[in-house]
Short mmCIF file of C-alpha atoms in Angstrom, two decimals:
data_model
loop_
_atom_site.label_atom_id
_atom_site.label_comp_id
_atom_site.label_asym_id
_atom_site.label_seq_id
_atom_site.Cartn_x
_atom_site.Cartn_y
_atom_site.Cartn_z
CA MET A 1414 138.41 118.67 109.65
CA GLU A 1415 136.47 116.89 112.43
CA THR A 1416 134.48 120.07 113.07
CA LEU A 1417 132.70 119.98 109.69
CA PRO A 1418 131.15 116.47 110.10
CA ALA A 1419 130.13 117.31 113.66
CA PHE A 1420 128.41 120.48 112.47
CA ALA A 1421 126.67 118.57 109.65
CA TYR A 1422 125.49 115.95 112.13
CA LEU A 1423 124.16 118.72 114.37
CA ILE A 1424 122.14 120.17 111.46
CA ALA A 1425 120.82 116.68 110.67
CA ALA A 1426 119.83 116.12 114.31
CA ILE A 1427 117.95 119.44 114.37
CA SER A 1428 116.21 118.42 111.13
CA PHE A 1429 115.04 115.17 112.76
CA ILE A 1430 113.67 117.09 115.74
CA MET A 1431 111.85 119.46 113.39
CA ALA A 1432 110.53 116.40 111.51
CA LEU A 1433 108.99 115.01 114.69
CA ARG A 1434 107.53 118.41 115.46
CA GLY A 1435 105.99 118.60 112.00
CA LEU A 1436 104.61 115.08 112.13
CA SER A 1437 102.69 115.91 115.30
CA GLY A 1438 99.86 117.43 113.24
CA PRO A 1439 98.32 116.74 109.80
CA GLU A 1440 98.68 120.33 108.61
CA THR A 1441 102.45 120.31 109.18
CA ALA A 1442 103.12 116.63 108.38
CA ARG A 1443 104.34 117.29 104.84
CA THR A 1444 106.84 119.87 106.12
CA GLY A 1445 107.93 117.39 108.77
CA LEU A 1446 108.61 114.77 106.10
CA ILE A 1447 110.72 117.23 104.13
CA PHE A 1448 112.80 117.99 107.24
CA GLY A 1449 113.21 114.27 107.89
CA MET A 1450 114.30 113.46 104.35
CA ALA A 1451 116.69 116.41 104.22
CA GLY A 1452 118.22 115.45 107.56
CA MET A 1453 118.68 111.84 106.52
CA ALA A 1454 120.23 112.82 103.17
CA LEU A 1455 122.68 115.11 104.98
CA ALA A 1456 123.49 112.37 107.52
CA VAL A 1457 124.19 109.77 104.81
CA VAL A 1458 126.38 112.09 102.72
CA THR A 1459 128.32 113.22 105.80
CA THR A 1460 128.90 109.63 106.90
CA LEU A 1461 130.15 108.64 103.43
CA PHE A 1462 132.85 111.30 103.60
CA LEU A 1463 134.10 110.50 107.10
CA PRO A 1464 137.86 109.77 107.17
CA GLY A 1465 137.43 106.11 108.17
CA VAL A 1466 135.00 105.25 105.36
CA ARG A 1467 136.82 103.64 102.43
CA ALA A 1468 134.94 100.59 101.07
CA TYR A 1469 132.90 102.50 98.51
CA LEU A 1470 132.81 99.50 96.15
CA TRP A 1471 130.56 97.82 98.74
CA ILE A 1472 128.78 100.85 100.10
CA VAL A 1473 127.59 102.51 96.87
CA PRO A 1474 126.02 99.34 95.33
CA ALA A 1475 124.39 98.57 98.68
CA ILE A 1476 122.85 102.05 98.82
CA ALA A 1477 121.69 101.70 95.22
CA ILE A 1478 120.08 98.32 95.86
CA GLY A 1479 118.42 99.46 99.10
CA GLY A 1480 117.27 102.72 97.55
CA GLY A 1481 115.86 100.90 94.55
CA ILE A 1482 113.91 98.47 96.73
CA GLY A 1483 112.62 101.33 98.88
CA THR A 1484 111.52 103.32 95.82
CA PHE A 1485 109.71 100.31 94.37
CA ILE A 1486 107.88 99.67 97.65
CA ALA A 1487 106.96 103.34 98.04
CA LEU A 1488 105.46 103.42 94.55
CA LYS A 1489 103.56 100.15 94.87
CA ILE A 1490 102.39 100.12 98.50
CA LYS A 1491 98.72 100.77 99.19
CA MET A 1492 97.85 103.14 101.99
CA THR A 1493 95.77 100.39 103.55
CA ASP A 1494 98.92 98.25 103.86
CA LEU A 1495 100.94 100.82 105.82
CA PRO A 1496 100.68 99.00 109.19
CA GLN A 1497 102.36 95.85 107.91
CA LEU A 1498 104.90 97.95 106.00
CA MET A 1499 105.82 99.71 109.23
CA ALA A 1500 106.22 96.36 111.00
CA ALA A 1501 108.42 95.05 108.18
CA PHE A 1502 110.65 98.14 108.28
CA HIS A 1503 111.01 97.85 112.06
CA SER A 1504 112.25 94.28 111.58
CA LEU A 1505 114.97 95.51 109.21
CA VAL A 1506 116.18 98.08 111.76
CA GLY A 1507 116.40 95.34 114.38
CA LEU A 1508 118.27 93.03 112.01
CA ALA A 1509 120.70 95.82 111.11
CA ALA A 1510 121.45 96.31 114.81
CA VAL A 1511 122.21 92.59 115.16
CA PHE A 1512 124.53 92.63 112.13
CA VAL A 1513 126.42 95.74 113.23
CA ALA A 1514 126.86 94.41 116.77
CA SER A 1515 128.09 91.08 115.37
CA ALA A 1516 130.59 92.86 113.14
CA ALA A 1517 131.84 94.95 116.07
CA PHE A 1518 132.21 91.85 118.27
CA THR A 1519 134.18 89.87 115.68
CA ASN A 1520 136.33 92.78 114.46
CA PRO A 1521 136.59 95.31 117.31
CA GLU A 1522 139.74 96.98 115.93
CA ALA A 1523 137.76 98.35 112.98
CA TYR A 1524 135.49 100.16 115.43
CA GLY A 1525 138.20 101.35 117.80
CA ILE A 1526 136.77 99.48 120.79
CA GLY A 1527 139.67 97.14 121.51
CA THR A 1528 140.97 93.83 120.21
CA PRO A 1529 139.45 90.32 120.16
CA GLY A 1530 139.42 89.07 123.75
CA SER A 1531 140.11 92.56 125.07
CA ILE A 1532 137.08 94.67 124.15
CA LYS A 1533 136.22 97.61 126.37
CA THR A 1534 133.61 96.68 128.97
CA ALA A 1535 131.46 99.70 128.13
CA SER A 1536 131.46 98.70 124.47
CA LEU A 1537 130.49 95.13 125.37
CA ILE A 1538 127.52 96.40 127.37
CA GLU A 1539 126.46 98.70 124.54
CA MET A 1540 126.66 96.04 121.83
CA ALA A 1541 125.02 93.41 124.07
CA LEU A 1542 122.03 95.68 124.71
CA GLY A 1543 121.92 96.68 121.04
CA VAL A 1544 121.95 93.09 119.79
CA ALA A 1545 119.39 91.95 122.39
CA ILE A 1546 116.89 94.74 121.63
CA GLY A 1547 117.58 94.41 117.90
CA ALA A 1548 116.90 90.65 117.88
CA ILE A 1549 113.67 91.09 119.86
CA THR A 1550 112.59 93.83 117.45
CA PHE A 1551 113.40 91.65 114.42
CA THR A 1552 111.37 88.57 115.30
CA GLY A 1553 108.65 90.54 117.09
CA SER A 1554 108.16 92.71 114.00
CA ILE A 1555 108.07 89.65 111.74
CA ILE A 1556 105.25 88.19 113.85
CA ALA A 1557 103.42 91.55 113.84
CA PHE A 1558 103.80 91.73 110.05
CA GLY A 1559 102.37 88.22 109.70
CA LYS A 1560 99.37 89.07 111.86
CA LEU A 1561 98.68 92.33 110.03
CA GLN A 1562 99.14 90.76 106.59
CA GLY A 1563 96.88 87.85 107.47
CA LEU A 1564 99.67 85.28 107.10
CA ILE A 1565 99.28 84.44 110.80
CA SER A 1566 96.01 84.34 112.70
CA GLY A 1567 95.20 87.59 114.47
CA LYS A 1568 93.94 85.66 117.47
CA PRO A 1569 96.11 85.70 120.63
CA VAL A 1570 98.29 82.59 120.88
CA THR A 1571 98.52 81.66 124.55
CA PHE A 1572 99.52 78.54 126.47
CA LYS A 1573 99.99 77.49 130.07
CA GLY A 1574 103.14 78.87 131.65
CA GLN A 1575 103.68 81.39 128.85
CA HIS A 1576 104.37 84.36 131.11
CA MET A 1577 106.71 82.32 133.28
CA LEU A 1578 108.62 81.20 130.18
CA ASN A 1579 108.96 84.79 128.99
CA ALA A 1580 110.18 85.86 132.42
CA CYS A 1581 112.76 83.07 132.46
CA LEU A 1582 113.97 84.04 128.98
CA GLY A 1583 114.25 87.67 130.09
CA LEU A 1584 116.36 86.67 133.11
CA ALA A 1585 118.45 84.38 130.91
CA MET A 1586 119.07 87.28 128.55
CA LEU A 1587 120.33 89.45 131.42
CA ALA A 1588 122.56 86.61 132.63
CA LEU A 1589 124.01 86.14 129.13
CA ILE A 1590 124.75 89.87 128.88
CA ALA A 1591 126.64 89.66 132.18
CA LEU A 1592 128.56 86.53 131.07
CA LEU A 1593 129.43 88.17 127.77
CA CYS A 1594 130.79 91.27 129.47
CA VAL A 1595 132.88 89.18 131.91
CA THR A 1596 134.23 86.49 129.59
CA GLU A 1597 133.82 87.89 126.04
CA GLY A 1598 132.95 84.35 125.01
CA GLY A 1599 131.51 84.01 121.53
CA ILE A 1600 129.16 81.27 122.71
CA TRP A 1601 127.45 83.72 125.07
CA PHE A 1602 127.05 86.22 122.23
CA LEU A 1603 125.36 83.62 120.01
CA LEU A 1604 123.15 82.39 122.85
CA LEU A 1605 122.15 85.97 123.61
CA ILE A 1606 121.00 86.43 120.00
CA GLY A 1607 119.10 83.12 120.09
CA VAL A 1608 117.29 83.88 123.35
CA ALA A 1609 116.40 87.40 122.21
CA LEU A 1610 115.04 86.09 118.90
CA ALA A 1611 112.85 83.58 120.76
CA LEU A 1612 111.67 86.23 123.23
CA GLY A 1613 110.62 88.49 120.37
CA VAL A 1614 108.34 85.78 119.00
CA LEU A 1615 106.88 84.83 122.39
CA MET A 1616 106.20 88.45 123.34
CA ILE A 1617 104.11 89.20 120.24
CA ILE A 1618 102.16 85.98 119.60
CA PRO A 1619 99.78 86.56 122.57
CA ILE A 1620 98.85 90.00 121.23
CA GLY A 1621 95.45 90.19 119.55
CA GLY A 1622 94.23 92.44 116.76
CA ALA A 1623 92.76 95.07 119.08
CA ASP A 1624 96.18 95.83 120.56
CA MET A 1625 98.05 96.15 117.27
CA PRO A 1626 98.30 99.99 117.37
CA VAL A 1627 100.20 99.69 120.66
CA ILE A 1628 102.44 96.92 119.32
CA VAL A 1629 103.36 98.86 116.17
CA SER A 1630 104.37 101.91 118.20
CA MET A 1631 106.17 99.73 120.77
CA LEU A 1632 108.23 98.00 118.07
CA ASN A 1633 109.01 101.43 116.65
CA SER A 1634 110.37 102.36 120.07
CA TYR A 1635 112.42 99.16 120.29
CA SER A 1636 113.99 99.80 116.90
CA GLY A 1637 115.04 103.26 118.05
CA TRP A 1638 116.68 102.02 121.24
CA ALA A 1639 118.47 99.28 119.27
CA ALA A 1640 119.85 101.93 116.91
CA ALA A 1641 120.93 104.12 119.84
CA GLY A 1642 122.77 101.21 121.45
CA ILE A 1643 124.67 100.52 118.23
CA GLY A 1644 125.37 104.25 117.92
CA PHE A 1645 127.42 104.03 121.10
CA THR A 1646 129.37 101.07 119.68
CA LEU A 1647 130.09 102.97 116.47
CA HIS A 1648 130.88 106.21 118.34
CA ASN A 1649 128.33 107.91 116.09
CA ASN A 1650 126.60 110.73 117.94
CA LEU A 1651 123.94 111.23 115.27
CA LEU A 1652 122.89 107.57 115.42
CA ILE A 1653 122.61 107.88 119.20
CA ILE A 1654 120.48 111.03 118.93
CA THR A 1655 118.29 109.62 116.15
CA GLY A 1656 117.79 106.33 117.95
CA ALA A 1657 116.90 108.10 121.17
CA LEU A 1658 114.39 110.32 119.35
CA VAL A 1659 112.71 107.32 117.72
CA GLY A 1660 112.82 105.29 120.94
CA ALA A 1661 111.40 108.06 123.12
CA SER A 1662 108.71 109.11 120.63
CA GLY A 1663 107.66 105.48 120.14
CA ALA A 1664 107.43 104.97 123.90
CA ILE A 1665 105.32 108.12 124.30
CA LEU A 1666 103.08 107.03 121.44
CA SER A 1667 102.65 103.60 123.05
CA TYR A 1668 101.56 105.34 126.25
CA ILE A 1669 99.04 107.44 124.29
CA MET A 1670 97.67 104.31 122.61
CA CYS A 1671 97.35 102.52 125.96
CA LYS A 1672 95.58 105.55 127.41
CA GLY A 1673 93.23 105.47 124.42
CA MET A 1674 92.21 101.94 125.46
CA ASN A 1675 92.39 102.58 129.22
CA ARG A 1676 94.93 99.79 129.57
CA SER A 1677 98.44 99.62 131.00
CA PHE A 1678 101.41 98.78 128.79
CA ILE A 1679 102.11 95.64 130.85
CA ASN A 1680 98.46 94.65 130.46
CA VAL A 1681 98.82 94.85 126.69
CA LEU A 1682 101.93 92.65 126.71
CA LEU A 1683 100.48 90.07 129.09
CA GLY A 1684 96.77 90.26 128.42
CA GLY A 1685 96.35 88.70 124.98
CA PHE A 1686 93.43 91.09 124.38
CA GLY A 1687 91.65 91.14 121.06
CA GLY A 1688 91.26 88.00 119.01
CA ASP A 1689 90.36 88.18 115.36
CA ALA A 1690 86.69 87.82 116.04
CA ALA A 1691 85.66 90.23 113.33
CA VAL A 1692 85.64 87.44 110.80
CA GLY A 1693 82.66 85.35 111.66
CA GLY A 1694 78.96 84.88 111.59
CA PRO A 1695 76.24 86.66 113.51
CA ALA A 1696 77.00 87.61 117.05
CA ALA A 1697 76.28 84.73 119.39
CA ALA A 1698 74.75 87.10 121.92
CA ALA A 1699 72.18 88.52 119.52
CA GLY A 1700 69.48 86.00 120.37
CA ASP A 1701 66.01 87.29 119.49
CA ARG A 1702 66.88 90.95 119.87
CA PRO A 1703 65.43 93.02 117.01
CA VAL A 1704 67.91 94.45 114.52
CA LYS A 1705 66.92 97.17 112.06
CA ILE A 1706 68.49 96.33 108.69
CA GLY A 1707 68.55 99.07 106.06
CA SER A 1708 69.60 99.59 102.46
CA ALA A 1709 71.79 102.12 100.69
CA GLU A 1710 68.64 103.95 99.55
CA ASP A 1711 67.41 104.20 103.15
CA ALA A 1712 70.77 105.60 104.28
CA ALA A 1713 70.88 108.10 101.42
CA TYR A 1714 67.38 109.39 102.23
CA ILE A 1715 68.22 109.81 105.93
CA MET A 1716 71.50 111.62 105.29
CA LYS A 1717 70.12 113.81 102.50
CA ASN A 1718 67.51 115.14 104.94
CA ALA A 1719 70.00 115.66 107.80
CA ALA A 1720 71.57 118.94 108.81
CA SER A 1721 74.74 117.33 110.16
CA VAL A 1722 76.62 114.04 109.60
CA ILE A 1723 79.66 112.69 111.42
CA VAL A 1724 81.67 109.91 109.76
CA VAL A 1725 83.44 107.45 112.09
CA PRO A 1726 86.00 105.37 110.16
CA GLY A 1727 87.49 102.11 111.42
CA TYR A 1728 89.67 99.23 110.30
CA GLY A 1729 86.84 97.87 108.13
CA MET A 1730 87.10 100.99 105.97
CA ALA A 1731 90.81 100.30 105.52
CA VAL A 1732 90.26 96.65 104.60
CA ALA A 1733 87.58 97.58 102.06
CA GLN A 1734 89.68 100.54 100.79
CA ALA A 1735 86.57 102.66 101.04
CA GLN A 1736 88.20 105.99 101.97
CA HIS A 1737 87.75 107.52 98.51
CA ALA A 1738 84.10 106.48 98.36
CA VAL A 1739 83.58 108.03 101.81
CA ARG A 1740 85.06 111.33 100.69
CA GLU A 1741 82.90 111.26 97.55
CA MET A 1742 79.82 110.68 99.70
CA ALA A 1743 80.81 113.58 101.96
CA ASP A 1744 81.30 115.86 98.94
CA VAL A 1745 77.79 115.07 97.67
CA LEU A 1746 76.32 115.72 101.12
CA LYS A 1747 78.17 119.01 101.50
CA HIS A 1748 76.97 120.08 98.07
CA ALA A 1749 73.42 119.45 99.37
CA GLY A 1750 74.08 121.72 102.36
CA VAL A 1751 74.84 119.03 104.95
CA ASN A 1752 77.56 119.77 107.52
CA VAL A 1753 80.04 116.83 107.45
CA LYS A 1754 82.75 116.04 110.00
CA TYR A 1755 84.99 113.05 110.71
CA ALA A 1756 85.63 111.56 114.17
CA ILE A 1757 88.89 109.66 114.77
CA HIS A 1758 89.49 107.41 117.77
CA PRO A 1759 93.19 107.19 118.80
CA VAL A 1760 93.29 103.39 118.37
CA ALA A 1761 91.16 103.11 115.23
CA GLY A 1762 92.97 100.93 112.71
CA ARG A 1763 96.16 98.94 113.11
CA MET A 1764 98.75 101.64 113.67
CA PRO A 1765 98.80 105.08 115.29
CA GLY A 1766 97.14 107.61 113.00
CA HIS A 1767 95.97 104.91 110.58
CA MET A 1768 92.61 106.55 109.84
CA ASN A 1769 94.16 110.01 109.53
CA VAL A 1770 96.54 108.68 106.87
CA LEU A 1771 93.75 107.04 104.87
CA LEU A 1772 91.55 110.15 104.98
CA ALA A 1773 94.50 112.33 103.97
CA GLU A 1774 95.14 110.01 101.01
CA ALA A 1775 91.52 110.58 99.96
CA ASN A 1776 92.10 114.37 100.20
CA VAL A 1777 89.70 114.88 103.08
CA PRO A 1778 90.27 118.44 104.38
CA TYR A 1779 92.20 118.48 107.65
CA ASP A 1780 89.81 120.94 109.25
CA GLU A 1781 86.97 118.41 108.96
CA VAL A 1782 88.84 115.70 110.92
CA PHE A 1783 88.56 115.74 114.73
CA GLU A 1784 90.04 113.61 117.49
CA LEU A 1785 87.88 111.95 120.16
CA GLU A 1786 88.26 114.61 122.84
CA ASP A 1787 87.42 117.40 120.36
CA ILE A 1788 84.24 115.93 118.90
CA ASN A 1789 82.63 113.70 121.53
CA ARG A 1790 80.38 116.52 122.74
CA ASP A 1791 79.05 117.07 119.21
CA PHE A 1792 77.35 113.68 118.87
CA SER A 1793 74.36 114.68 120.98
CA GLN A 1794 73.62 117.54 118.53
CA THR A 1795 74.24 115.45 115.41
CA ASP A 1796 71.48 114.12 113.15
CA VAL A 1797 73.33 111.15 111.62
CA VAL A 1798 76.51 109.26 112.43
CA TYR A 1799 77.94 107.06 109.66
CA VAL A 1800 80.07 104.36 111.31
CA ILE A 1801 82.06 102.56 108.64
CA GLY A 1802 84.02 99.50 109.71
CA ALA A 1803 84.45 100.57 113.34
CA ASN A 1804 83.16 98.53 116.27
CA ASP A 1805 84.94 98.41 119.63
CA ILE A 1806 85.66 102.16 119.62
CA THR A 1807 81.90 102.84 119.56
CA ASN A 1808 80.79 100.05 121.91
CA PRO A 1809 78.80 101.50 124.86
CA SER A 1810 79.70 98.41 126.94
CA ALA A 1811 82.94 100.22 127.65
CA LYS A 1812 80.88 102.62 129.79
CA THR A 1813 78.00 100.47 131.03
CA ASP A 1814 79.29 96.92 131.62
CA PRO A 1815 81.94 96.52 134.36
CA ALA A 1816 82.36 92.86 133.33
CA SER A 1817 83.28 93.77 129.75
CA PRO A 1818 86.94 93.34 128.67
CA ILE A 1819 86.83 96.87 127.23
CA TYR A 1820 85.23 98.50 130.28
CA GLY A 1821 86.80 101.89 130.94
CA MET A 1822 88.06 102.39 127.39
CA PRO A 1823 87.20 105.87 126.08
CA ILE A 1824 84.77 105.55 123.17
CA LEU A 1825 83.16 107.78 120.59
CA ASP A 1826 79.67 108.54 121.92
CA VAL A 1827 77.86 107.81 118.66
CA ALA A 1828 74.82 106.42 120.54
CA LYS A 1829 73.91 109.97 121.59
CA SER A 1830 73.15 111.04 118.02
CA LYS A 1831 69.64 110.93 116.54
CA THR A 1832 70.45 108.18 114.01
CA VAL A 1833 73.40 105.79 113.68
CA LEU A 1834 74.08 104.13 110.32
CA PHE A 1835 76.39 101.18 111.06
CA VAL A 1836 78.24 99.67 108.08
CA LYS A 1837 79.57 96.14 108.76
CA ARG A 1838 79.81 92.87 106.93
CA SER A 1839 77.82 91.10 109.65
CA LEU A 1840 76.66 91.37 113.25
CA ALA A 1841 79.89 89.71 114.41
CA SER A 1842 81.79 91.20 117.33
CA GLY A 1843 84.92 93.29 116.79
CA TYR A 1844 88.56 92.49 117.41
CA ALA A 1845 88.03 92.61 121.17
CA GLY A 1846 85.52 89.77 120.82
CA VAL A 1847 82.78 91.80 122.53
CA ASP A 1848 79.20 92.02 121.26
CA ASN A 1849 78.12 95.60 120.51
CA PRO A 1850 74.67 96.52 121.97
CA MET A 1851 74.61 99.49 119.57
CA PHE A 1852 73.46 97.09 116.85
CA TYR A 1853 70.14 96.57 118.60
CA GLN A 1854 69.28 100.12 119.68
CA ASP A 1855 66.21 101.89 118.28
CA ASN A 1856 68.24 104.69 116.70
CA THR A 1857 70.64 102.30 114.88
CA MET A 1858 70.23 101.05 111.32
CA MET A 1859 72.61 98.29 110.22
CA LEU A 1860 73.95 98.43 106.66
CA LEU A 1861 75.34 94.95 106.16
CA GLY A 1862 77.85 94.39 103.36
CA ASP A 1863 81.21 95.46 101.99
CA ALA A 1864 82.02 98.99 103.20
CA LYS A 1865 83.21 100.27 99.83
CA LYS A 1866 80.32 98.80 97.84
CA MET A 1867 77.75 100.03 100.37
CA THR A 1868 79.19 103.57 100.36
CA GLU A 1869 79.32 103.67 96.56
CA GLU A 1870 75.67 102.59 96.41
CA ILE A 1871 74.79 105.37 98.87
CA VAL A 1872 76.58 107.89 96.63
CA LYS A 1873 74.58 106.71 93.62
CA ALA A 1874 71.35 106.98 95.59
CA LEU A 1875 72.27 110.48 96.77
CA GLU A 1876 72.96 111.61 93.21
CA HIS A 1877 69.69 110.22 91.84
#
């Protein structure tokens, strides 16, 4: 009888691996989602029919309530709100790890890990790590959600001695894990949760808006490792495998995001890089430098007479929900014989793949969307680049100014094109707080205003 659940769990684990494989590319993402959903459905059904599962009067209503809430959110959520949704979901995974670890600590017999006061040392280590990572994930994700939703300022919150305090809390957490494993004292368990909750807050508040893609993927990794730790406590091999897959993939994604900004992971956690400077007035550094301001009619005329156009989307496009207007503009241009492509920077937006998701929602063909390394050489042969809501990822200071905070970060070389149409609300700096010299170059025309409204006006001008 034990062979059948083990086989079902194996099939589910393979499905999760296939899901990750499918999600690695936009063309196969839908298939990946189907594998993931099928694997999770199989895992849930198999778990419900395990010999030790009996409390169906609690389990079935809980599944119904959770499923109902999830369905409602899925139907109502806007694609532009996906980053904060991801952060919120990560917090729930962390909280679940804390609850499961607490249940195992207070009632170890139900989990087959010993009796109160005599829990297996290995199980104590597993649940201690699970509850610590889970608590950090919970509060860290709550702070990330608040920053992304605008409930908390996106500016880095720093204070004197912050790094030393975090280091002390980290050491205290390790000491509490050791004390818990030696004494099994409930007080150490509660203190461990409290310290981990505090550390989660203090780790995320110094993170600015520019680093949010890394933070989202990092919290995703944390949630996976928390689930894996609890999987050991529950003796559930599938939870261990799934948690490890999520943890490892999130860690790899965090590395890719850091590479996309030419920054180390530790630098992201300690640097406080990227205040919410995008909301402000004219750039302080502008001075008397000439800025060429254009209109929607000007932009339409330039693009209509171009042979090639590359669209560079950024977070401003997401905020304005302009992705559908951008696709409509591209359709009109293509109908007029203009070659249109899209260039995606790995850290554009507020979560990994944010711009890809928004363009996919607008039904932009996958074969027109290119990553940085695949399209950077094309800018020098391009007539017009339409930058909509992006800033730091196009800032040439990353290549020319060693004193710049973003120096060394790979950027999209839009400056090499014949004409750059830059859509922004103002001349304010981006999330990194760095003035963009692109605004003042001879081949740049600034289109100041709401990204969606500006793009819609360009479409009207193109049609008439």
